[in-house]
Amino acid sequence: MSQIYYALVGAPNCGKTALFNALTGAHAKVANYPGVTVDRREGKLTGNPEVTIIDLPGTYSLRVTSPDEAVTRKVLLGELGSQPDAIIAVADATNLKMTLRMVLELKTLGLPMVVSLNLSDIARKRGSRVEAAKLAELLGVPVVETVATSHSGTEAIRKAVAMLPREPAPPLDAEQISAVIDSLDSHELYAEVNRLLRNSTHTHMTLPAWHTKLDNFVLHPVWGMLLLLLILMLVFQAVYTWSAPLMDSIEGAFGWLGAWVAENMAPGLLNDLIVNGIIAGIGSVLVFLPQITILFAFILLLEDSGYLPRAAFLMDNLLSKSGLSGRAFIPLLSSFACAVPAVMSSRTIQDPRERFVTITVAPLLTCSARLPVYALIIAAVVPQRTVWGVLNLQGLVLFVLYLLGILSAGLVAFLMKKLAKRHGRIQQFPLLMELPTYRLPNFKNIWLNLWDKVKSFLQRAGTIIFALSVILWALVSFPGAPENATRPPIDYSFAGMLGHLLQPIFAPIGFTWQMTIAMIPGVAAREVVVAALGTVYAVGADSEEATGNALIPIVHSDWGLPTAFAFLAWYVYAPMCLATIAVIRRETRSPQHTAWIVGYLLVLAYAVSFIVYRLTLAFTS
């Protein structure tokens, strides 16, 4: 028997994903639709592997306003892969007026359909009572009440889905049906929705007093903003601080594994490849897992509780000045910890232009990997003194570097907004979103979604990062130092040759050949620059801290203030580490977009470093 496809359709925040997990046993396969950058999730119906359920992107209507909604419409019309043979429509029982309109639109497709009134337990608690049988009679399709977060609450929808046809549906005339959908009158649709509700709903839902009071506080322009800042501070601390022991443990474990292999394996090229290429490459991927896991756990928790849309609403007015919206706030905030989870969390942004702008400016915000570089240069050239009686000068310089990244990100986003307007690629719409009711998070659903995201990172980004790490190992290892070499081995490698070759390009901004060579392995991770400088200068220290301390007098005496400040400016804007570049490539699914982001950061870093170098040179000469 041929494979049968059922499309799962519903609005955002209606519990559609939880219902998908319940129907498929959470064994989802994640891929992307052909020719678009939107993920698709599909899984086999539990107990019937001949039926595949496709979890379509959330949409309020088939008259689309975003790429996600366009994908949903195209899949339903058979324009992206196989046409579905039946529809499982998920309607939010706490907001039937909005979701029943889409059910009426879905009926125009003429496909077999069953309607799930999800969140029905919350609707009943809040005074709403819907006669599912009466509504089914009026709609002409089966209607069942469901609670997707419990097994007993999905029993009715399982039985209803079992009654759907098990044979392929006749092909749809996509052009004709599209014309019908586009010609639907919104007033007539809502009039029909009101008629359905009058005849099937006996009491109307009212929010409890605590819900209204909580919203009055959460959405308050002052108290709500303070609460948001407190929550975001907690998220930031969790991503940046709570993950540190886990990251150190992972780093230490791979360090121990590398040392063990090096000690118990015969010296040679294979030993070096396994230790410095393969083990180091895998370690560079897994070390980000704690940050990614903690960040996405918080995002899923805030989203499932109903708070995340309210946070976006609060920040929308401020971010709109630069062409972004409130949805970009959490990804940008997480960039201060690491750009990798920041780029990944931009998936919550539906508008593709805004999502691309967010990914583009996220690397400008100072991540934790820059701190070792900042600490070295500041300690070497900025005196330890107090200014204005209370502020430490070195700390003030560090604050200025953070502030410079924030202002630059805002400026780049603003310029991209202006450029998009000039080319007619942007339309200004207010942030329109449904504020879902508050509810207790479903931790099983959060765990399943979290595992999907972590697995996706390991499978897709990890392979790219691993391959690039091995390539980088080859660059710093070959062809090797000759006998009786007087310089560090890295100076004789391809990376060293490349560094010497590039040095004339960087001479106008004051960079020495040692700095240029150290920047090559620094592509793997920005914090590696300090250790690479120690190798090039033949410091010979065993730890990064000792290397940094030994380098301070060298930087102080050999570089000079103009070169040191130019180097700081370079690392404010320089392209990201390999991990971030790989994740940007994975998230945008576009080598052109990835190359553009890396290219503009290179140009910006060089231009600002040149200006800083020349100005400092002029003031200090």
C-alpha positions as MATLAB code, in Angstrom:
seq = 'MSQIYYALVGAPNCGKTALFNALTGAHAKVANYPGVTVDRREGKLTGNPEVTIIDLPGTYSLRVTSPDEAVTRKVLLGELGSQPDAIIAVADATNLKMTLRMVLELKTLGLPMVVSLNLSDIARKRGSRVEAAKLAELLGVPVVETVATSHSGTEAIRKAVAMLPREPAPPLDAEQISAVIDSLDSHELYAEVNRLLRNSTHTHMTLPAWHTKLDNFVLHPVWGMLLLLLILMLVFQAVYTWSAPLMDSIEGAFGWLGAWVAENMAPGLLNDLIVNGIIAGIGSVLVFLPQITILFAFILLLEDSGYLPRAAFLMDNLLSKSGLSGRAFIPLLSSFACAVPAVMSSRTIQDPRERFVTITVAPLLTCSARLPVYALIIAAVVPQRTVWGVLNLQGLVLFVLYLLGILSAGLVAFLMKKLAKRHGRIQQFPLLMELPTYRLPNFKNIWLNLWDKVKSFLQRAGTIIFALSVILWALVSFPGAPENATRPPIDYSFAGMLGHLLQPIFAPIGFTWQMTIAMIPGVAAREVVVAALGTVYAVGADSEEATGNALIPIVHSDWGLPTAFAFLAWYVYAPMCLATIAVIRRETRSPQHTAWIVGYLLVLAYAVSFIVYRLTLAFTS';
ca = [
       0.000    0.000    0.000;
       1.293    3.482   -0.865;
       2.254    5.964    1.808;
      -0.565    8.238    3.044;
       0.122   11.789    4.211;
      -1.912   13.726    6.789;
      -1.171   17.430    7.233;
      -1.283   18.825   10.766;
      -2.364   22.482   10.530;
      -2.843   25.041   13.291;
      -2.062   28.520   14.559;
       1.027   29.294   16.674;
       0.705   28.556   20.409;
      -2.276   26.211   19.956;
      -0.465   23.062   21.113;
       0.009   21.687   17.594;
       3.539   20.422   18.258;
       2.431   18.647   21.439;
      -0.353   16.952   19.473;
       2.151   15.962   16.779;
       4.364   14.361   19.434;
       1.362   12.538   20.873;
       0.281   11.149   17.486;
       3.733   10.125   16.289;
       5.376    9.071   19.547;
       7.759   12.021   19.144;
       9.859   10.125   16.583;
      10.098   13.072   14.224;
      12.323   13.448   11.199;
      13.474   17.027   10.643;
      14.458   18.199    7.160;
      13.741   21.212    4.991;
      11.239   21.772    2.237;
      12.747   21.777   -1.265;
      13.908   25.231   -2.301;
      12.957   27.036    0.935;
      14.638   27.687    4.289;
      11.787   26.435    6.485;
      12.130   23.213    8.496;
       9.633   20.424    8.084;
       8.871   17.800   10.713;
       7.201   14.532    9.866;
       6.630   11.280   11.692;
       4.786    7.983   11.354;
       1.387    7.675   12.983;
       1.724    5.491   16.062;
       0.394    2.026   15.274;
       0.191    2.685   11.529;
       3.538    3.240    9.760;
       1.763    3.613    6.413;
       0.493    7.038    7.546;
       2.935    9.947    7.714;
       1.918   13.084    9.605;
       3.478   16.345    8.419;
       3.682   19.081   11.048;
       3.202   22.271    9.022;
       4.458   25.717   10.155;
       1.983   27.609   12.339;
      -0.411   29.898   10.467;
      -3.545   31.912   11.208;
      -4.767   31.895    7.612;
      -4.187   30.435    4.169;
      -3.945   33.987    2.849;
      -0.294   34.233    3.672;
       1.830   37.085    5.066;
       5.083   35.246    5.885;
       7.330   32.546    4.344;
       6.226   30.010    6.966;
       2.569   30.562    6.078;
       3.423   30.384    2.373;
       5.040   26.977    2.951;
       1.914   25.728    4.718;
      -0.282   26.832    1.824;
       2.035   25.352   -0.820;
       2.240   22.009    0.966;
      -1.542   21.819    1.267;
      -1.896   22.562   -2.452;
       0.715   19.955   -3.386;
       3.248   22.508   -4.644;
       6.030   21.294   -2.303;
       6.369   17.540   -2.500;
       3.468   15.175   -1.955;
      -0.030   16.569   -1.606;
      -1.605   15.645    1.757;
      -4.438   13.133    1.616;
      -6.238   14.496    4.694;
      -6.005   17.347    7.199;
      -5.858   17.361   10.990;
      -6.853   20.921   11.881;
      -5.877   22.095   15.382;
      -8.161   24.824   16.727;
      -7.390   26.651   19.966;
     -10.442   26.124   22.187;
      -9.501   29.281   24.141;
      -9.599   31.392   20.947;
     -12.118   29.749   18.648;
     -13.060   32.919   16.803;
      -9.578   33.209   15.351;
      -8.898   29.541   14.655;
     -12.329   28.556   13.282;
     -11.798   31.055   10.481;
      -8.828   29.016    9.291;
     -10.888   25.805    9.561;
     -13.398   27.353    7.154;
     -10.559   28.223    4.786;
      -9.241   24.645    4.990;
     -12.672   23.326    4.008;
     -12.304   25.013    0.606;
      -9.576   22.457   -0.215;
     -12.143   19.683   -0.251;
      -9.823   17.242    1.533;
     -10.987   14.881    4.305;
     -10.523   16.644    7.632;
     -10.854   16.221   11.369;
     -10.829   19.166   13.793;
      -9.097   19.023   17.176;
     -10.368   21.516   19.771;
      -7.100   21.651   21.708;
      -6.588   23.268   25.138;
     -10.192   22.325   25.842;
      -9.408   21.722   29.534;
      -8.233   25.339   29.946;
     -11.275   26.618   28.037;
     -13.647   24.703   30.335;
     -11.929   26.020   33.460;
     -12.468   29.532   32.162;
     -16.167   29.133   31.554;
     -16.359   28.101   27.908;
     -18.439   25.040   26.985;
     -18.496   23.910   23.367;
     -20.726   21.132   22.053;
     -18.252   19.295   19.821;
     -20.992   17.157   18.258;
     -23.063   20.224   17.353;
     -20.040   22.028   15.934;
     -19.180   18.918   13.895;
     -22.708   18.888   12.492;
     -22.498   22.555   11.516;
     -19.025   22.239    9.977;
     -19.681   18.922    8.280;
     -16.446   17.363    9.585;
     -15.581   15.408   12.765;
     -14.761   17.637   15.760;
     -13.239   16.312   19.010;
     -12.001   17.959   22.196;
      -8.350   17.290   23.020;
      -5.748   17.959   25.666;
      -2.524   17.297   23.760;
      -0.361   17.239   26.884;
      -1.979   14.094   28.323;
      -2.432   10.605   26.908;
      -6.111   10.387   27.864;
      -6.707   13.824   26.351;
      -5.626   12.613   22.910;
      -7.623    9.374   22.835;
     -10.521   10.982   20.960;
      -8.327   12.505   18.252;
      -6.519    9.174   17.798;
      -9.850    7.480   17.097;
     -10.922   10.289   14.765;
      -7.638   10.135   12.845;
      -8.046    6.349   12.538;
     -11.315    6.983   10.685;
      -9.669    9.203    8.044;
      -9.275    7.685    4.544;
      -6.340    5.367    3.930;
      -6.134    6.026    0.194;
      -4.552    8.906   -1.748;
      -6.769   11.929   -2.307;
      -7.526   13.107   -5.873;
      -5.035   15.741   -7.114;
      -5.996   19.324   -6.302;
      -6.204   22.078   -8.900;
      -3.786   24.421   -7.086;
      -4.459   27.410   -9.327;
      -8.235   27.172   -9.033;
      -8.227   26.608   -5.265;
      -5.764   29.487   -4.771;
      -8.166   31.778   -6.597;
     -11.017   30.613   -4.354;
      -8.968   31.172   -1.163;
      -7.868   34.640   -2.249;
     -11.444   35.614   -3.078;
     -12.837   34.702    0.346;
     -14.414   37.667    2.118;
     -13.125   38.185    5.676;
     -16.404   39.712    6.880;
     -18.378   36.745    5.585;
     -15.912   34.309    7.185;
     -16.207   35.969   10.591;
     -19.973   36.151   10.226;
     -19.996   32.387    9.653;
     -17.662   31.881   12.636;
     -20.047   33.906   14.831;
     -22.971   31.771   13.641;
     -21.072   28.589   14.466;
     -20.181   29.867   17.927;
     -23.743   31.025   18.681;
     -25.097   27.581   17.881;
     -22.400   25.454   19.526;
     -20.994   27.499   22.420;
     -23.245   28.001   25.427;
     -21.016   30.140   27.599;
     -18.231   32.487   26.656;
     -14.763   32.182   28.084;
     -13.666   34.792   30.592;
     -10.107   35.100   31.806;
      -9.605   34.638   35.555;
      -8.841   37.720   37.625;
      -5.247   36.622   38.293;
      -4.605   36.396   34.544;
      -5.754   39.979   33.980;
      -3.789   41.274   36.967;
      -0.671   39.451   35.840;
      -0.989   40.920   32.348;
      -1.430   44.400   33.810;
       1.908   43.933   35.569;
       3.782   42.030   32.851;
       2.778   44.449   30.082;
       3.247   47.608   32.161;
       5.752   49.978   30.458;
       7.773   50.341   33.689;
       7.170   47.289   35.910;
       6.893   44.977   32.933;
      10.203   46.230   31.583;
      11.885   45.717   34.968;
      10.516   42.163   35.103;
      11.747   41.530   31.568;
      15.221   42.800   32.448;
      15.264   40.562   35.527;
      14.264   37.509   33.482;
      16.775   38.319   30.763;
      19.494   38.827   33.360;
      18.682   35.354   34.677;
      18.819   33.905   31.146;
      22.094   35.697   30.435;
      23.650   34.535   33.690;
      22.476   30.993   33.043;
      23.915   30.895   29.531;
      27.127   32.642   30.490;
      27.755   31.487   34.081;
      25.803   28.284   34.691;
      27.187   26.725   31.534;
      30.816   27.511   32.456;
      31.401   24.435   34.698;
      29.866   22.142   32.089;
      31.890   23.747   29.299;
      35.056   23.476   31.399;
      34.255   19.815   32.079;
      33.750   19.080   28.382;
      36.906   20.980   27.495;
      38.809   19.180   30.254;
      37.487   15.785   29.159;
      38.600   16.302   25.582;
      41.905   17.701   26.827;
      42.399   14.570   28.932;
      41.393   12.359   25.992;
      43.833   14.158   23.712;
      46.645   13.833   26.272;
      45.853   10.140   26.808;
      45.895    9.410   23.065;
      49.116   11.400   22.631;
      50.772    9.462   25.450;
      49.611    5.984   24.442;
      49.959    6.274   20.688;
      53.185    6.291   18.729;
      54.318    9.809   17.887;
      53.813   10.892   14.316;
      51.462   12.467   11.851;
      48.501   10.187   12.689;
      48.905   10.989   16.379;
      48.883   14.707   15.626;
      45.839   14.395   13.326;
      43.799   12.481   15.916;
      44.801   14.710   18.858;
      44.916   18.170   17.293;
      42.540   17.601   14.381;
      39.814   15.072   15.190;
      39.599   15.254   18.999;
      40.084   19.020   19.024;
      37.526   19.390   16.212;
      34.859   17.330   17.977;
      35.619   19.117   21.242;
      35.155   22.509   19.575;
      31.612   21.409   18.642;
      30.552   19.802   21.913;
      31.894   22.628   24.091;
      28.990   24.803   22.888;
      26.341   22.277   23.921;
      25.770   23.596   27.474;
      25.158   27.155   26.224;
      22.899   26.003   23.408;
      20.950   23.644   25.654;
      20.453   26.163   28.475;
      19.466   28.989   26.111;
      16.913   26.930   24.194;
      15.555   25.432   27.417;
      14.796   28.931   28.686;
      13.305   30.029   25.360;
      11.053   26.966   25.188;
      10.060   27.410   28.835;
       9.167   31.081   28.323;
       7.335   30.285   25.100;
       5.338   27.388   26.534;
       4.268   29.454   29.553;
       2.940   32.244   27.312;
       5.488   34.877   28.398;
       7.717   35.105   25.306;
       5.171   36.909   23.060;
       4.686   39.463   25.852;
       8.456   40.067   26.060;
       8.527   40.642   22.300;
       5.649   43.103   22.647;
       7.489   45.098   25.322;
      10.719   45.416   23.314;
       9.102   46.016   19.947;
       8.931   49.811   20.149;
      12.607   50.191   21.060;
      13.955   47.774   18.465;
      11.666   49.085   15.715;
      13.884   52.183   15.471;
      16.572   50.003   13.870;
      14.222   47.989   11.680;
      13.951   45.011   14.032;
      11.118   43.910   16.284;
      10.757   42.517   19.771;
      11.297   38.980   18.457;
      14.986   39.794   17.885;
      15.697   40.768   21.482;
      16.452   37.386   23.059;
      18.719   36.189   20.202;
      20.667   39.462   20.380;
      20.957   39.290   24.148;
      22.349   35.772   24.020;
      25.087   37.008   21.657;
      26.874   38.423   24.697;
      27.459   34.818   25.769;
      28.035   33.184   22.397;
      26.955   33.931   18.836;
      26.283   30.236   18.109;
      23.111   29.874   20.225;
      22.157   33.446   19.276;
      22.089   32.594   15.571;
      20.203   29.371   16.260;
      17.585   31.092   18.430;
      16.805   33.536   15.596;
      14.512   30.773   14.329;
      11.808   32.312   16.509;
      11.700   35.290   14.091;
       9.166   34.681   11.329;
       9.996   37.590    9.017;
      12.914   36.382    6.825;
      14.371   39.890    6.361;
      14.352   40.589   10.090;
      15.773   37.139   10.794;
      18.625   37.737    8.335;
      19.342   41.183    9.843;
      19.417   39.640   13.329;
      21.875   36.966   12.200;
      23.932   39.658   10.450;
      24.321   41.937   13.486;
      24.519   39.263   16.211;
      28.314   38.752   15.752;
      28.896   42.457   16.493;
      27.829   42.010   20.102;
      30.745   41.062   22.357;
      30.772   37.326   23.055;
      32.658   35.716   25.921;
      35.347   34.347   23.558;
      36.632   37.889   22.941;
      37.349   38.489   26.617;
      40.799   36.786   26.713;
      41.927   39.002   23.807;
      40.460   42.119   25.424;
      41.995   41.240   28.791;
      45.474   40.791   27.287;
      45.512   44.070   25.335;
      43.866   46.153   28.070;
      46.269   44.835   30.724;
      49.229   45.582   28.445;
      48.431   49.132   27.328;
      45.789   50.594   29.671;
      47.137   51.679   33.066;
      45.525   50.400   36.257;
      44.112   53.610   37.697;
      40.870   55.119   38.989;
      39.004   57.782   37.030;
      36.368   60.160   38.415;
      37.081   58.702   41.831;
      35.068   55.505   41.412;
      35.660   53.926   37.991;
      38.517   51.623   37.073;
      40.066   52.778   33.789;
      40.617   49.256   32.493;
      37.017   48.332   33.296;
      35.852   51.526   31.592;
      37.728   50.571   28.411;
      36.101   47.123   28.499;
      32.673   48.765   28.881;
      33.410   51.013   25.877;
      34.232   47.937   23.794;
      30.889   46.348   24.722;
      29.082   49.621   24.020;
      30.838   49.970   20.672;
      29.538   46.556   19.617;
      25.964   47.428   20.674;
      25.954   50.782   18.851;
      27.512   49.214   15.754;
      24.874   46.474   15.675;
      22.113   49.089   15.902;
      23.712   51.179   13.151;
      24.155   48.215   10.781;
      20.532   47.135   11.359;
      19.361   50.714   10.704;
      21.387   50.954    7.467;
      20.044   47.592    6.282;
      16.529   48.864    6.958;
      17.173   51.985    4.883;
      18.747   49.949    2.070;
      15.802   47.550    2.009;
      13.364   50.476    1.868;
      15.260   52.048   -1.018;
      15.004   48.829   -3.026;
      11.371   48.318   -2.078;
      12.051   45.115   -0.169;
      10.528   46.177    3.130;
       7.048   46.996    4.297;
       6.443   48.552    7.685;
       3.897   46.608    9.688;
       3.259   46.849   13.405;
       4.069   43.747   15.418;
       0.826   41.785   15.359;
       0.687   38.691   17.518;
      -1.758   36.756   19.609;
      -1.013   36.836   23.326;
      -1.745   33.288   24.467;
      -3.162   32.523   27.860;
      -0.725   31.741   30.655;
      -0.314   28.045   31.318;
       1.975   25.659   33.120;
       4.758   24.542   30.773;
       4.634   20.966   29.538;
       8.091   19.722   30.433;
       7.858   16.545   28.344;
       7.087   18.622   25.255;
       9.905   21.062   26.132;
      12.353   18.191   26.498;
      11.380   16.675   23.139;
      11.708   20.011   21.339;
      14.987   20.722   23.109;
      16.385   17.372   22.029;
      15.354   18.081   18.420;
      17.277   21.373   18.459;
      20.380   19.915   20.097;
      20.386   16.941   17.731;
      19.983   19.271   14.762;
      23.005   21.301   15.872;
      25.170   18.211   16.322;
      24.168   16.595   13.054;
      24.226   19.594   10.749;
      26.573   22.188   12.179;
      28.889   19.688   13.821;
      29.938   18.061   10.578;
      30.910   21.418    9.061;
      32.805   22.565   12.157;
      34.622   19.240   12.356;
      35.710   19.394    8.710;
      36.927   22.974    9.019;
      38.848   22.134   12.201;
      40.730   19.345   10.423;
      41.549   21.708    7.543;
      42.829   24.281   10.021;
      44.977   21.599   11.688;
      46.552   20.860    8.326;
      47.284   24.552    7.767;
      49.138   24.962   11.061;
      50.902   21.562   10.870;
      52.336   21.365    7.367;
      54.908   21.312    5.918;
      56.606   21.383    9.335;
      59.740   23.055   10.669;
      63.120   22.059    9.151;
      65.935   20.699   11.264;
      67.741   23.284   13.387;
      64.816   25.683   12.984;
      65.288   28.913   14.913;
      61.716   30.115   14.753;
      58.491   28.605   16.186;
      57.169   25.640   14.105;
      53.991   27.540   13.227;
      56.124   30.076   11.356;
      57.089   27.374    8.816;
      53.563   26.047    8.290;
      51.090   26.947    5.555;
      49.379   29.169    8.145;
      52.704   30.865    8.812;
      53.331   31.335    5.098;
      49.831   32.713    4.711;
      50.422   35.043    7.649;
      53.605   36.419    6.085;
      51.785   36.742    2.757;
      48.929   38.695    4.357;
      51.146   40.882    6.542;
      51.587   43.633    3.884;
      47.792   43.884    3.652;
      47.564   44.461    7.412;
      50.613   46.716    7.640;
      48.501   49.903    7.097;
      46.644   49.123   10.347;
      49.877   48.456   12.255;
      49.744   44.652   12.495;
      53.059   42.778   12.760;
      53.730   39.432   11.096;
      53.396   37.713   14.488;
      49.900   39.144   14.915;
      48.885   38.115   11.402;
      50.049   34.529   11.893;
      48.237   34.282   15.254;
      45.007   35.371   13.559;
      45.000   32.238   11.343;
      44.415   29.630   14.122;
      42.327   32.315   15.833;
      39.706   31.657   13.170;
      38.879   28.389   14.949;
      38.028   30.282   18.136;
      38.792   33.857   19.042;
      40.194   32.980   22.451;
      42.853   30.833   20.731;
      44.549   34.059   19.582;
      46.233   34.511   22.978;
      47.724   30.992   22.903;
      48.705   31.445   19.246;
      50.509   34.691   20.058;
      52.350   32.847   22.814;
      53.415   30.180   20.311;
      54.600   32.719   17.736;
      56.518   34.730   20.338;
      57.856   31.440   21.766;
      56.660   32.273   25.278;
      56.472   28.604   26.204;
      53.905   28.914   29.007;
      51.733   25.921   29.843;
      48.417   27.648   30.549;
      46.478   30.368   28.808;
      46.644   32.591   31.882;
      50.417   32.157   32.146;
      50.738   32.762   28.408;
      48.749   35.978   28.742;
      50.834   37.176   31.688;
      54.051   36.472   29.784;
      52.744   38.305   26.719;
      51.765   41.492   28.573;
      55.306   42.989   28.653;
      55.878   41.934   25.015;
      52.678   43.613   23.847;
      53.443   46.661   25.982;
      56.967   47.146   24.600;
      56.729   45.865   21.015;
      53.266   46.837   19.814;
      52.724   50.359   20.996;
      49.390   52.030   21.718;
      48.233   52.529   18.076;
      48.791   48.876   17.162;
      47.207   47.591   20.384;
      44.093   49.753   19.955;
      43.832   48.727   16.287;
      43.994   45.066   17.358;
      41.198   45.680   19.863;
      39.106   47.374   17.171;
      39.738   44.429   14.831;
      38.325   41.939   17.318;
      35.264   44.082   17.964;
      34.258   43.580   14.323;
      36.300   40.649   12.976;
      34.422   37.677   11.477;
      33.274   35.050   13.896;
      34.796   31.728   14.871;
      34.337   28.678   12.659;
      31.465   27.449   14.825;
      29.450   30.621   14.245;
      30.202   30.701   10.524;
      29.108   27.067   10.226;
      25.883   27.732   12.126;
      25.147   30.821    9.996;
      25.618   28.663    6.909;
      23.293   26.058    8.396;
      20.602   28.554    9.454;
      20.584   30.664    6.272;
      21.174   27.639    4.010;
      22.912   30.100    1.715;
      26.663   30.216    1.033;
      26.116   33.623   -0.581;
      24.531   35.096    2.553;
      27.229   33.540    4.724;
      29.978   34.962    2.499;
      28.276   38.372    2.564;
      28.181   38.434    6.387;
      31.837   37.366    6.667;
      32.812   39.881    3.976;
      31.078   42.885    5.495;
      32.579   42.103    8.913;
      36.050   41.907    7.363;
      35.603   45.257    5.626;
      34.172   46.848    8.766;
      36.966   45.450   10.956;
      39.674   46.696    8.596;
      38.117   50.149    8.149;
      37.579   50.766   11.870;
      41.055   49.397   12.743;
      42.608   51.700   10.131;
      40.796   54.734   11.558;
      41.685   53.816   15.147;
      45.327   53.166   14.232;
      45.756   56.430   12.346;
      43.967   58.558   14.947;
      45.917   57.014   17.843;
      49.133   57.431   15.879;
      48.358   61.082   15.282;
      47.532   61.794   18.945;
      50.518   59.892   20.371;
      53.220   61.089   17.945;
];
